[in-house]
Short mmCIF file of C-alpha atoms and ligand atoms in Angstrom, two decimals:
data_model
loop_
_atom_site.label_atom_id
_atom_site.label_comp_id
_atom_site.label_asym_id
_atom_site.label_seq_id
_atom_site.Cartn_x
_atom_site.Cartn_y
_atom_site.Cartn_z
CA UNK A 219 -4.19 -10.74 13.12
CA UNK A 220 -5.48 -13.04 10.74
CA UNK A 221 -4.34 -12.92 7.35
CA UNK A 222 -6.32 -13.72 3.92
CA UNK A 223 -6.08 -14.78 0.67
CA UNK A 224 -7.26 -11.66 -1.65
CA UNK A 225 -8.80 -11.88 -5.25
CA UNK A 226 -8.10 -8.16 -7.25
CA UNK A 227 -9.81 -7.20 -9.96
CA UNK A 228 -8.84 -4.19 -11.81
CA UNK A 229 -11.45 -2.52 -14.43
CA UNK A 230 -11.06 0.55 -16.62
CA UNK A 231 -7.97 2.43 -17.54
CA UNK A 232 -4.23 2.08 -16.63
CA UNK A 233 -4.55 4.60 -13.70
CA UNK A 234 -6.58 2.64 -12.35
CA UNK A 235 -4.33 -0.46 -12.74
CA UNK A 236 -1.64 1.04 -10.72
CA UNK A 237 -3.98 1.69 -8.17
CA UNK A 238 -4.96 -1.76 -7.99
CA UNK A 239 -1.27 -2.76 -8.12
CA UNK A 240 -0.96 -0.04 -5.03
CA UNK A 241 -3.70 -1.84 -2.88
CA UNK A 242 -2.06 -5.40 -3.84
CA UNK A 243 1.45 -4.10 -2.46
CA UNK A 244 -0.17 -2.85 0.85
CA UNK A 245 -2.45 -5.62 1.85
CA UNK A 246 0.61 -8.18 0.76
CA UNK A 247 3.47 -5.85 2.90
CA UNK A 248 1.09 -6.70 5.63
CA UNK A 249 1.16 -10.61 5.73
CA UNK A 250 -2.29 -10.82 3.21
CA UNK A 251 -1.79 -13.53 0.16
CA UNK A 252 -2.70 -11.99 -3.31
CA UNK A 253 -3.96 -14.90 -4.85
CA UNK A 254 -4.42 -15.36 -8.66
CA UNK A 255 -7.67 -17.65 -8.13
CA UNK A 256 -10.85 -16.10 -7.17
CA UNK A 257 -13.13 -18.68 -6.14
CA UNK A 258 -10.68 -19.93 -3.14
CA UNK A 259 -10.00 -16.17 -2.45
CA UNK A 260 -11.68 -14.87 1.20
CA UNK A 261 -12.08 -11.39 0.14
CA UNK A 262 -12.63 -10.00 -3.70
CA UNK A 263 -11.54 -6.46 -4.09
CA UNK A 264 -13.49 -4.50 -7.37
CA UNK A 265 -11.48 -1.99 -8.28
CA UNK A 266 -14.23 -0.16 -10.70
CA UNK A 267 -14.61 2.07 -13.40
CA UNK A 268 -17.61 4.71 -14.47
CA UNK A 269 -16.60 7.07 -16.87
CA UNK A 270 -19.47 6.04 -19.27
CA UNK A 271 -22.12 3.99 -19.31
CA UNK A 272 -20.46 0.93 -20.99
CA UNK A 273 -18.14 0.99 -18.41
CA UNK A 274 -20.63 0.91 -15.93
CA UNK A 275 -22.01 -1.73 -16.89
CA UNK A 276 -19.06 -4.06 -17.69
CA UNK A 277 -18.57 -3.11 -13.69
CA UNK A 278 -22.15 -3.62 -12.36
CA UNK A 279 -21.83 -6.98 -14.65
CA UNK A 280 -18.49 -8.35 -12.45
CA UNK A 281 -19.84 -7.24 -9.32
CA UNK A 282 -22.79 -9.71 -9.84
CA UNK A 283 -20.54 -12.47 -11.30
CA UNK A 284 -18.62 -12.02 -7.97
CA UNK A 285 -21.81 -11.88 -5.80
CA UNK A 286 -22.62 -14.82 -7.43
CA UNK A 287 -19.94 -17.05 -6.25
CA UNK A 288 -19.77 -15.42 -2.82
CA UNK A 289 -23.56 -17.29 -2.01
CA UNK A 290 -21.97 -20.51 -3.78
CA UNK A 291 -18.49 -21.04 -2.25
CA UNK A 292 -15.67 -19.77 -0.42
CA UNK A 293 -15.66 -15.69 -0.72
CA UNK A 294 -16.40 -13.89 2.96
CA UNK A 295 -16.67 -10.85 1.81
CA UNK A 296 -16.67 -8.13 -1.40
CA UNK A 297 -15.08 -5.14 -1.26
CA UNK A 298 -16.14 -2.89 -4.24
CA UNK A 299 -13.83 0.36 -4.73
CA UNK A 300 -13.07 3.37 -7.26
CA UNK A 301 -15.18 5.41 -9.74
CA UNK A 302 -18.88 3.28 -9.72
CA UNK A 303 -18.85 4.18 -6.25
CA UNK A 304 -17.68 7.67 -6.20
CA UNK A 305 -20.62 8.20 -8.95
CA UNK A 306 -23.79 6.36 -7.41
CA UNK A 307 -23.26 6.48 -3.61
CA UNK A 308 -25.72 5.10 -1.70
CA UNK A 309 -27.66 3.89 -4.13
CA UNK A 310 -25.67 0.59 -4.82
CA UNK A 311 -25.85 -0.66 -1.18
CA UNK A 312 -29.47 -0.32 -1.51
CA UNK A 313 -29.09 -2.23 -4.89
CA UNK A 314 -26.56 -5.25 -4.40
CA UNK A 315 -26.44 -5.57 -0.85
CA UNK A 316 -24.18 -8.91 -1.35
CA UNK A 317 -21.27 -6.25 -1.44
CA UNK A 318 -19.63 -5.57 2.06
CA UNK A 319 -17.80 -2.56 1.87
CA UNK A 320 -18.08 0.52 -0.75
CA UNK A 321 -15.35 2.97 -0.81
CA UNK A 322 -15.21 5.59 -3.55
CA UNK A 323 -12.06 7.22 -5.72
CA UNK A 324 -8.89 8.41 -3.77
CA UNK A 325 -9.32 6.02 -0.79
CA UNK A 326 -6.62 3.03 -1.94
CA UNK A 327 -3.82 3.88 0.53
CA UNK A 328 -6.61 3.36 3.62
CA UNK A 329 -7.15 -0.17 2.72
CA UNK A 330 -5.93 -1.79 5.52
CA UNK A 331 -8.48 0.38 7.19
CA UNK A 332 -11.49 -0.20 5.02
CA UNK A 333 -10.94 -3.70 5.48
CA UNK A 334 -10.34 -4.12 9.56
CA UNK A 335 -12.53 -1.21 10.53
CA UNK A 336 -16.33 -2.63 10.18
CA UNK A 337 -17.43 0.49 8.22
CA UNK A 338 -19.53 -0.38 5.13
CA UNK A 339 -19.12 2.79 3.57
CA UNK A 340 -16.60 5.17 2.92
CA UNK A 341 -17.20 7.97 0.33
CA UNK A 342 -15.54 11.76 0.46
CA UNK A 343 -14.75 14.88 -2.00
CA UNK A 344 -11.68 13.06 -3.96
CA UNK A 345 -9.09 15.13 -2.76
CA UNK A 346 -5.98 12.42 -1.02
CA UNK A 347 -2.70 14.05 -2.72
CA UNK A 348 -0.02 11.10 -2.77
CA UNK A 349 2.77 12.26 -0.40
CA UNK A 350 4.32 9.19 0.59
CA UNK A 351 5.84 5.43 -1.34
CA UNK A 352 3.50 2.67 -1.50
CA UNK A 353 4.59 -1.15 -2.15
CA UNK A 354 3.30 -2.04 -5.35
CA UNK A 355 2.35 -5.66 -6.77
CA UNK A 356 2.54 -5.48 -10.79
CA UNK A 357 0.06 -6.38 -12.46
CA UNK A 358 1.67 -6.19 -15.97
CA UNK A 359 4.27 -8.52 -17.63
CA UNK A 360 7.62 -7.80 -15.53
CA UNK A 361 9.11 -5.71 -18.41
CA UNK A 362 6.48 -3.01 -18.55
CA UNK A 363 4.94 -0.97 -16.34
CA UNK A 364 2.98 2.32 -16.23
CA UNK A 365 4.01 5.49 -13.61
CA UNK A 366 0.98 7.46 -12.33
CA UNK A 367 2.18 10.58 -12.11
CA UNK A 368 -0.85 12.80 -11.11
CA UNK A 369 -4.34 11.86 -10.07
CA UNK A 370 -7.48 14.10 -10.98
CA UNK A 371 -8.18 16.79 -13.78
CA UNK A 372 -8.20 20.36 -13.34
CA UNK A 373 -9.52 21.24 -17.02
CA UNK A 374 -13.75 20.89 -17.62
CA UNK A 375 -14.45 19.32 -20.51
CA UNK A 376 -18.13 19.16 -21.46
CA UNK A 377 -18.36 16.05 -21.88
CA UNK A 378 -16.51 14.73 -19.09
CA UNK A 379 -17.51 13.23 -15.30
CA UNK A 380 -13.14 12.63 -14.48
CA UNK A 381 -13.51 15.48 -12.41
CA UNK A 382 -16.23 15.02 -10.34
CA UNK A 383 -15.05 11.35 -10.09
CA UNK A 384 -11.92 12.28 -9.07
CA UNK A 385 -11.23 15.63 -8.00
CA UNK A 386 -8.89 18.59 -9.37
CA UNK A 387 -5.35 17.23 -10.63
CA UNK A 388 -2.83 16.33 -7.88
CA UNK A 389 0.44 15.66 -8.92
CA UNK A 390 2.56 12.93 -7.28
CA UNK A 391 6.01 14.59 -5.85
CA UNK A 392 8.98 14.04 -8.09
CA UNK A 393 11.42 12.24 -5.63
CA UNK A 394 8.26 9.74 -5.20
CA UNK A 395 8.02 9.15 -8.73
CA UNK A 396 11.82 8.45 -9.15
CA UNK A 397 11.93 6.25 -6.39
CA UNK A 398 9.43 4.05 -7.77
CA UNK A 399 10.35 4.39 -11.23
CA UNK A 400 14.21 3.09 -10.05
CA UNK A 401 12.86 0.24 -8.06
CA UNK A 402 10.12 -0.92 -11.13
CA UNK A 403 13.37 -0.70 -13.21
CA UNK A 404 15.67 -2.74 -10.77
CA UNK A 405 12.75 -5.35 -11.19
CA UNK A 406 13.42 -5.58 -14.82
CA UNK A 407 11.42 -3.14 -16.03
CA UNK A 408 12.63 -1.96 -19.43
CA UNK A 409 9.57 -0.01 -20.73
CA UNK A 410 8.33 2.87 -18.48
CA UNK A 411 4.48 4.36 -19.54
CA UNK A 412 4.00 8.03 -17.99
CA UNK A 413 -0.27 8.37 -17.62
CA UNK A 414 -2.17 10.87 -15.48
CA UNK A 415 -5.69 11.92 -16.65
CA UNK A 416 -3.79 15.03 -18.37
CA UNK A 417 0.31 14.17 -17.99
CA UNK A 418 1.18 17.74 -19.49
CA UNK A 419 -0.16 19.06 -16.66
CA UNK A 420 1.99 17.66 -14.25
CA UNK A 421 3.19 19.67 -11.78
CA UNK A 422 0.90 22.93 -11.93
CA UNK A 423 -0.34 21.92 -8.38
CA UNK A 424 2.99 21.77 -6.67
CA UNK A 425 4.89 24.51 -4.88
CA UNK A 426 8.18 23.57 -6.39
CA UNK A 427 9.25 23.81 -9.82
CA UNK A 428 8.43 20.74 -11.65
CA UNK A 429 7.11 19.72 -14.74
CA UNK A 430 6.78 17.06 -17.27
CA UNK A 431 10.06 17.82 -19.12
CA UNK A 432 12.13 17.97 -15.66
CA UNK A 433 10.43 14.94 -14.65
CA UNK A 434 11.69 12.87 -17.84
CA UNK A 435 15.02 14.42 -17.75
CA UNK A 436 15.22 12.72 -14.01
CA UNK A 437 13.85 9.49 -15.54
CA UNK A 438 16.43 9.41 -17.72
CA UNK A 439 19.21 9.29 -15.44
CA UNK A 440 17.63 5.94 -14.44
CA UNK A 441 19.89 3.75 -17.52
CA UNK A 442 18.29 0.68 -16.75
CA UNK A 443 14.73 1.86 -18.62
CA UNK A 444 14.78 1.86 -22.33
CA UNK A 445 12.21 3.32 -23.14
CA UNK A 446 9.58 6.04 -21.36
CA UNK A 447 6.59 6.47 -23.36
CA UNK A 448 4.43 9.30 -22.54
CA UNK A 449 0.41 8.65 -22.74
CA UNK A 450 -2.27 10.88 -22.24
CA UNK A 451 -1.04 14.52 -23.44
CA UNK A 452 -3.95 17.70 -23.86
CA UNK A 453 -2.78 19.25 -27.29
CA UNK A 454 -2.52 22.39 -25.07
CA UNK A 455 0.04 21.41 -22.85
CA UNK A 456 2.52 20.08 -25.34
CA UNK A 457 5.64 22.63 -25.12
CA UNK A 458 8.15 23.36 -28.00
CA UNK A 459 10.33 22.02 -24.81
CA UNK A 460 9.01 18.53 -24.48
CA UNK A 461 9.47 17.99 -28.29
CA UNK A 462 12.68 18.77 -28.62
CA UNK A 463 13.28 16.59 -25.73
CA UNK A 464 11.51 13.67 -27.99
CA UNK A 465 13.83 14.62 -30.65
CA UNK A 466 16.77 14.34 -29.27
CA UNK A 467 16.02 11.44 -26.62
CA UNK A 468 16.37 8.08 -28.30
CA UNK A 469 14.74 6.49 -24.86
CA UNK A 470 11.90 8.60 -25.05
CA UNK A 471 9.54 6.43 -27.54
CA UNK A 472 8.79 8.39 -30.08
CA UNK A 473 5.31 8.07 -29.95
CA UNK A 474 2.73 11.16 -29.08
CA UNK A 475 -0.77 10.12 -27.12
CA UNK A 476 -2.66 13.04 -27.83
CA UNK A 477 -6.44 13.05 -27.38
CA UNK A 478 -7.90 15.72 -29.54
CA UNK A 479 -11.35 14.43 -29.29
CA UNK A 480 -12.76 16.43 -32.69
CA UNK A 481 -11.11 19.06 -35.25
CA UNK A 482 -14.11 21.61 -35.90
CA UNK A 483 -14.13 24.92 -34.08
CA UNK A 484 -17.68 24.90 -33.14
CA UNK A 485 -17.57 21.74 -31.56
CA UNK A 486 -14.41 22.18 -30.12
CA UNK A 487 -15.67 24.94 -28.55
CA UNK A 488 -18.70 23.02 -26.67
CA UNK A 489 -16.93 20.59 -25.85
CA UNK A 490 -14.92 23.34 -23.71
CA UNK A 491 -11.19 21.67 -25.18
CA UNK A 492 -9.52 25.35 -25.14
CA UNK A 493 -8.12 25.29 -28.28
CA UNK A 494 -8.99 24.82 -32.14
CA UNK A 495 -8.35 23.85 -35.29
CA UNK A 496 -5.83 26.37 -36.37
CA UNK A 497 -4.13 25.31 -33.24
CA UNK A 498 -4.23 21.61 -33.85
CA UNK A 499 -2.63 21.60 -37.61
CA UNK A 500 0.32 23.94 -36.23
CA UNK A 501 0.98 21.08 -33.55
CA UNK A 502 0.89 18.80 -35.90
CA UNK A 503 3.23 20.39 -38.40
CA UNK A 504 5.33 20.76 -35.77
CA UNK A 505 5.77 17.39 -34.39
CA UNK A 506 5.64 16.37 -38.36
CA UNK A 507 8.39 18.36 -38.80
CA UNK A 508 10.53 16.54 -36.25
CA UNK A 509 13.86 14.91 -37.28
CA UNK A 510 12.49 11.46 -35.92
CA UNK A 511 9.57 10.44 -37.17
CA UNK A 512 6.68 10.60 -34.42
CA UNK A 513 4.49 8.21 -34.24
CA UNK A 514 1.31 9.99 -33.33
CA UNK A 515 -2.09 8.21 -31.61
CA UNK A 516 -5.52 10.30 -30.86
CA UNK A 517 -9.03 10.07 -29.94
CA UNK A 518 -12.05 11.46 -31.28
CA UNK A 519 -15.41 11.57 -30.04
CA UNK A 520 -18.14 10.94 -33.00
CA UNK A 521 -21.60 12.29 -32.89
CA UNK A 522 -20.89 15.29 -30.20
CA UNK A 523 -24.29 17.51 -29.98
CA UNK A 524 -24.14 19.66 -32.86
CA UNK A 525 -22.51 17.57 -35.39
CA UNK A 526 -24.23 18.53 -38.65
CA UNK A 527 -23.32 16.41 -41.70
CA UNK A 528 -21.04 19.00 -42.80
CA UNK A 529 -18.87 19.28 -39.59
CA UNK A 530 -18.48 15.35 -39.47
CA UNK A 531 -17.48 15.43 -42.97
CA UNK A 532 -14.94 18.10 -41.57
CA UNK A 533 -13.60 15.81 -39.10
CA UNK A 534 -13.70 12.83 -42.04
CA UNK A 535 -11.05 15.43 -43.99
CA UNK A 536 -9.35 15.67 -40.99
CA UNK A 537 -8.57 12.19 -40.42
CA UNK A 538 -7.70 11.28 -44.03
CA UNK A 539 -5.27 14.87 -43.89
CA UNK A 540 -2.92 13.52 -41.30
CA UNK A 541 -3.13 10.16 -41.21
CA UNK A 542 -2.63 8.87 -37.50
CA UNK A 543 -0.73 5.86 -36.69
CA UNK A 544 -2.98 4.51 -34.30
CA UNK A 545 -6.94 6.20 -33.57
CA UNK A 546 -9.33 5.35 -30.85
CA UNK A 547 -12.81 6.45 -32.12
CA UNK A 548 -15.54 7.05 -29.10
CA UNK A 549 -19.14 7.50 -29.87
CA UNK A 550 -20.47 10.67 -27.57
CA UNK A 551 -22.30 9.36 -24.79
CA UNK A 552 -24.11 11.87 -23.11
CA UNK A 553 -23.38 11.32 -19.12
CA UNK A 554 -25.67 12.09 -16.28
CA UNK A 555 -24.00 14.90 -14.54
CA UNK A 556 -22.24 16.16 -17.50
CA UNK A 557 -22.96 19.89 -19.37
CA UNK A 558 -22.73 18.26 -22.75
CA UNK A 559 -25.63 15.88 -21.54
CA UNK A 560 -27.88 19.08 -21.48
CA UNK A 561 -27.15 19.96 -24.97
CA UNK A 562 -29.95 20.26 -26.92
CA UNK A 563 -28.66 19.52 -30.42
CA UNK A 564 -28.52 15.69 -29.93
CA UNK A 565 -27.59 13.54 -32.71
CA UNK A 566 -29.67 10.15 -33.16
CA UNK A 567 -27.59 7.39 -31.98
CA UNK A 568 -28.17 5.19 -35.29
CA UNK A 569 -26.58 8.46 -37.11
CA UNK A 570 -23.73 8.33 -34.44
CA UNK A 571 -23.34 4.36 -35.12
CA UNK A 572 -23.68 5.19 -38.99
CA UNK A 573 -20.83 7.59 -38.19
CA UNK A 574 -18.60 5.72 -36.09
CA UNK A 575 -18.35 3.33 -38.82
CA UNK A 576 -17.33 5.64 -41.34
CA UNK A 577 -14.19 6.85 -39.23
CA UNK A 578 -13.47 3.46 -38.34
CA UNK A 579 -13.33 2.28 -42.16
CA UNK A 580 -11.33 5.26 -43.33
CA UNK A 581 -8.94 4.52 -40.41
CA UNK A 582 -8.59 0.93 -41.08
CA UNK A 583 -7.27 2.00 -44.94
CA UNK A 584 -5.18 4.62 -43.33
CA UNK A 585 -3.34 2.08 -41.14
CA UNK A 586 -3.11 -0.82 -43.66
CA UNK A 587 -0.84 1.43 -46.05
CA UNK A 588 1.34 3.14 -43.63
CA UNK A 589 1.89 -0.81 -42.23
CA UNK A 590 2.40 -1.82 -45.49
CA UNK A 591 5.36 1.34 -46.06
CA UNK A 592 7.00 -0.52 -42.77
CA UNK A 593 8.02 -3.33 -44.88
CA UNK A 594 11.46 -3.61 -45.39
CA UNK A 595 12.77 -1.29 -42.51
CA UNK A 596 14.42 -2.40 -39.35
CA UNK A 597 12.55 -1.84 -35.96
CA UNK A 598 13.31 -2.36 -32.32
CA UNK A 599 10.71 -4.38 -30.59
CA UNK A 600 10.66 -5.60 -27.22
CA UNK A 601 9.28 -9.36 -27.63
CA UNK A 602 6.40 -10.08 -25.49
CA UNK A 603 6.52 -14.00 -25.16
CA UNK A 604 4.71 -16.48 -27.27
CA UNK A 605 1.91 -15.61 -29.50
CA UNK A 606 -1.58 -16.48 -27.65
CA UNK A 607 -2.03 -18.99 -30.65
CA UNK A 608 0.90 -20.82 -30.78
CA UNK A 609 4.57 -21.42 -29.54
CA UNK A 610 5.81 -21.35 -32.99
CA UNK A 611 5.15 -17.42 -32.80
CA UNK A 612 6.42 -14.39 -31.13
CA UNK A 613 4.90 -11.33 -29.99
CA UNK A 614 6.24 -8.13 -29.53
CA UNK A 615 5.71 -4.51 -29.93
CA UNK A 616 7.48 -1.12 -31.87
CA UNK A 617 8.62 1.57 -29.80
CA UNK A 618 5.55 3.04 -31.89
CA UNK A 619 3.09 0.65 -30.13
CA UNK A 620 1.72 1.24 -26.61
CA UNK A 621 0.84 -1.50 -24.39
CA UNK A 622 -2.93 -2.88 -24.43
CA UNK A 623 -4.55 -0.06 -26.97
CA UNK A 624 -2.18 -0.26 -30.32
CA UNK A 625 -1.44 -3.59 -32.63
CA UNK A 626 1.97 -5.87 -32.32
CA UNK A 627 4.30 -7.10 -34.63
CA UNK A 628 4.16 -11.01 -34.84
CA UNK A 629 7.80 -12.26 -35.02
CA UNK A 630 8.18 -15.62 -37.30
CA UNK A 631 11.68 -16.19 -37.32
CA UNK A 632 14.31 -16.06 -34.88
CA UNK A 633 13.77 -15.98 -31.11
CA UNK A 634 13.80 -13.67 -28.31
CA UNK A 635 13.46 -13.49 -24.59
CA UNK A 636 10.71 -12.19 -23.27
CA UNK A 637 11.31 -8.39 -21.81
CA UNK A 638 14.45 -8.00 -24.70
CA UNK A 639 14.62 -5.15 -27.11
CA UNK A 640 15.13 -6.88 -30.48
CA UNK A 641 15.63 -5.82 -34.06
CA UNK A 642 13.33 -6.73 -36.22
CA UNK A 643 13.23 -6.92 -40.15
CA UNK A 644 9.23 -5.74 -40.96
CA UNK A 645 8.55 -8.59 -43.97
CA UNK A 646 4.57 -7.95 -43.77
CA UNK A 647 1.47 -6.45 -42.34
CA UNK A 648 -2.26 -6.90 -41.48
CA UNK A 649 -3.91 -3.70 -41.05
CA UNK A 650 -3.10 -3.33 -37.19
CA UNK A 651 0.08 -5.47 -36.81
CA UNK A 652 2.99 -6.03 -38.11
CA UNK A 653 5.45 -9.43 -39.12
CA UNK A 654 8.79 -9.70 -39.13
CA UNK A 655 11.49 -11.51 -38.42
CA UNK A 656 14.75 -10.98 -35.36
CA UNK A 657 17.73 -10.15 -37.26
S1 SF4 B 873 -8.77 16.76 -20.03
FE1 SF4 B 873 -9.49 14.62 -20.18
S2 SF4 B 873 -9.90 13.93 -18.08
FE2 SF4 B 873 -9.69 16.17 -18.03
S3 SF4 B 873 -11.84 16.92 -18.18
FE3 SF4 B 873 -10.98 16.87 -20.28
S4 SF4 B 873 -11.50 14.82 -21.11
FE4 SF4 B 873 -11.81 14.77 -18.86
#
């Protein structure tokens, strides 16, 4: 058998990541090099990702780059994998016919195959349910890693392709889960990051009893991770269980991911969430009301079909009312293949732009002050290395910070190893990151 040196390039969300980090632990269990240099690779593997069109083309965009260097130097052959594929079929052989082999969503653990068996095209109903422990190669820093604890989505948002890209939800068995989750920690993993495309929902497919609260009370018993953070959480699955389980668990972060997407009934309602506003502010009271204080992220989608000046100023209120620690804003994009695409009460994209900016600016205020109330109180971070910009600088993040998507706090005094949980005295702030100083 001959062996070769494989390039992997992993695009789109953390789900996707792990299976990249999957396909990197099966091709290297069987001899293959992962190498970290892609023009002296032999085969590129795209991992892709086509949720929207942006991503799309950020995809389409590598694919080319690699195509590119395949004519001029060393690469045999491309191998282009994941949700681009699953969405446009056929039509992308036709289009860059520099790429080998296509293989579309839930086909990482037949790798070996896709690569040895001559097929150029390998594209099925996403509907492979993980049964079995894969070698994994990380591809994070060695401290932190994410679990993937389901694949799929079983809910139908308007607006979204996720399930047709990659089928109803399939949870990952439990004893799996901890398996892997007790060998990433005996690798030195101290930060654990649950994500699914809905990890609430984990377990609703499975015949035995299992859900996301048993599942962190078995992560738990693994001492070695300090922290689990959970990402990814549909308002509607949150129980009064799990947050009493955040309450009282000083290794679960206490940090909430919860994508709510917009706060006014009637959009809410076409954008088929299954739940409203009355629900929202009594789930946020709630986890307000916590002993610990929460740290709570969200997402909203701006300019949804139907969004009169009136309902965005609605969702303005909203965000100014609670004040989230960390926001991702999203401007609608109306997908091919998607109900909310057929909408008829589009909103001009320069008002959706106009919009965007609005949220972003009242967000930016939002975060400033509450940054600004962290000076003077003592944090644990886990210090990240050396700040990009200099060695003079740390990096590291909260437990209120998730990996990637939320600021850091830059550390000026004192030092760390990378991977430790420090404390840190907060002395100032920007209005996404902190500074402070080991104690
Ligand atoms: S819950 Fe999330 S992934 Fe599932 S359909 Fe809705 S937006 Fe898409």
């Amino acid at each position: 058998m001959q062996f070769d040196r494989i390039y992997i390039i992993s695009l789109g969300c953390p789900k996707n990541l792990v299976e990249s980090e999957y396909i990197g632990g099966i091709l290297s269990s069987k001899g293959h090099e992962i190498t970290d240099n892609l023009e002296e690779s032999d085969i590129a593997i795209i991992n892709t990702c086509a949720f929207i069109q942006d991503a799309v083309r950020e995809s389409i965009d590598v694919i080319l780059n690699v195509a590119r260097l395949k004519e001029e130097g060393n690469i045999k052959k491309i191998v282009v994998i994941g949700c681009l594929v699953q969405r446009y079929g056929y039509k992308l052989k036709r289009e860059i016919p520099e790429v080998d082999i296509w293989a579309g969503t839930g086909k990482f653990h037949q790798i070996l195959d896709i690569l040895n068996n001559g097929i150029s095209f390998y594209i099925s109903k996403p509907e492979y349910i993980q049964k079995e422990s894969f070698p994994r190669i990380q591809g994070t820093p060695f401290y932190t890693s994410y679990l993937r604890i389901a694949d799929g989505c079983s809910h139908r948002c308007s607006f979204c392709l996720i399930p047709k890209l990659r089928g109803p939800l399939r949870s990952v068995p439990p004893e799996i889960l901890i398996r892997e989750a007790e060998w990433l920690a005996k690798k030195g993993v101290k930060e654990i990051n649950l994500v699914a495309q809905d990890i609430t929902s984990y377990g609703n497919d499975l015949k035995e009893d299992i859900n996301l609260e048993l599942l962190i009370e078995s992560l738990l018993r693994i001492r070695e991770i300090s922290w689990i953070r959970l990402l990814y959480l549909h308002p509607s699955g949150i129980s009064e269980r799990l947050l009493k389980l955040i309450e009282n668990e000083e290794r679960i972060c206490p940090y909430l991911d919860i994508p709510i997407q917009h706060i006014n009934d009637d959009i809410l309602n076409k954008m088929c969430r299954g739940y409203n506003k009355k629900f929202i502010m009594g789930l946020i009271d709630k986890i307000k009301g916590l002993r610990r204080k929460i740290y709570l992220r969200s997402t909203l989608i701006i300019g949804f079909p139907g969004e009169s000046e009136e309902i965005f100023n609605e969702l303005c209120d909203f965000v100014r009312q609670v004040e989230f620690d960390h926001l991702g804003v999203f401007m609608f994009s109306p997908e091919e293949g998607t109900r909310a695409r057929r909408y008829k009460d589009q909103i001009k994209k320069e008002v959706v732009k106009e919009r965007y900016d609005i949220v972003m600016s009242i967000q930016a205020k939002i975060s400033e002050r509450k940054n600004r109330e962290m000076i003077g109180k003592k944090i644990p971070v886990l210090i990240e290395g050396f700040h990009p910009e200099t060695n003079l600088l740390l990096v590291g993040r909260s437990f209120g910070m998730a990996p990637e998507i939320d600021g850091q706090v830059i550390i000026n005094k004192g030092y760390g190893n990378m991977g430790e949980i420090r404390d840190v005295l907060i002395t100032d702030a920007y209005t996404y990151d902190l500074i402070g100083e080991i104690l």
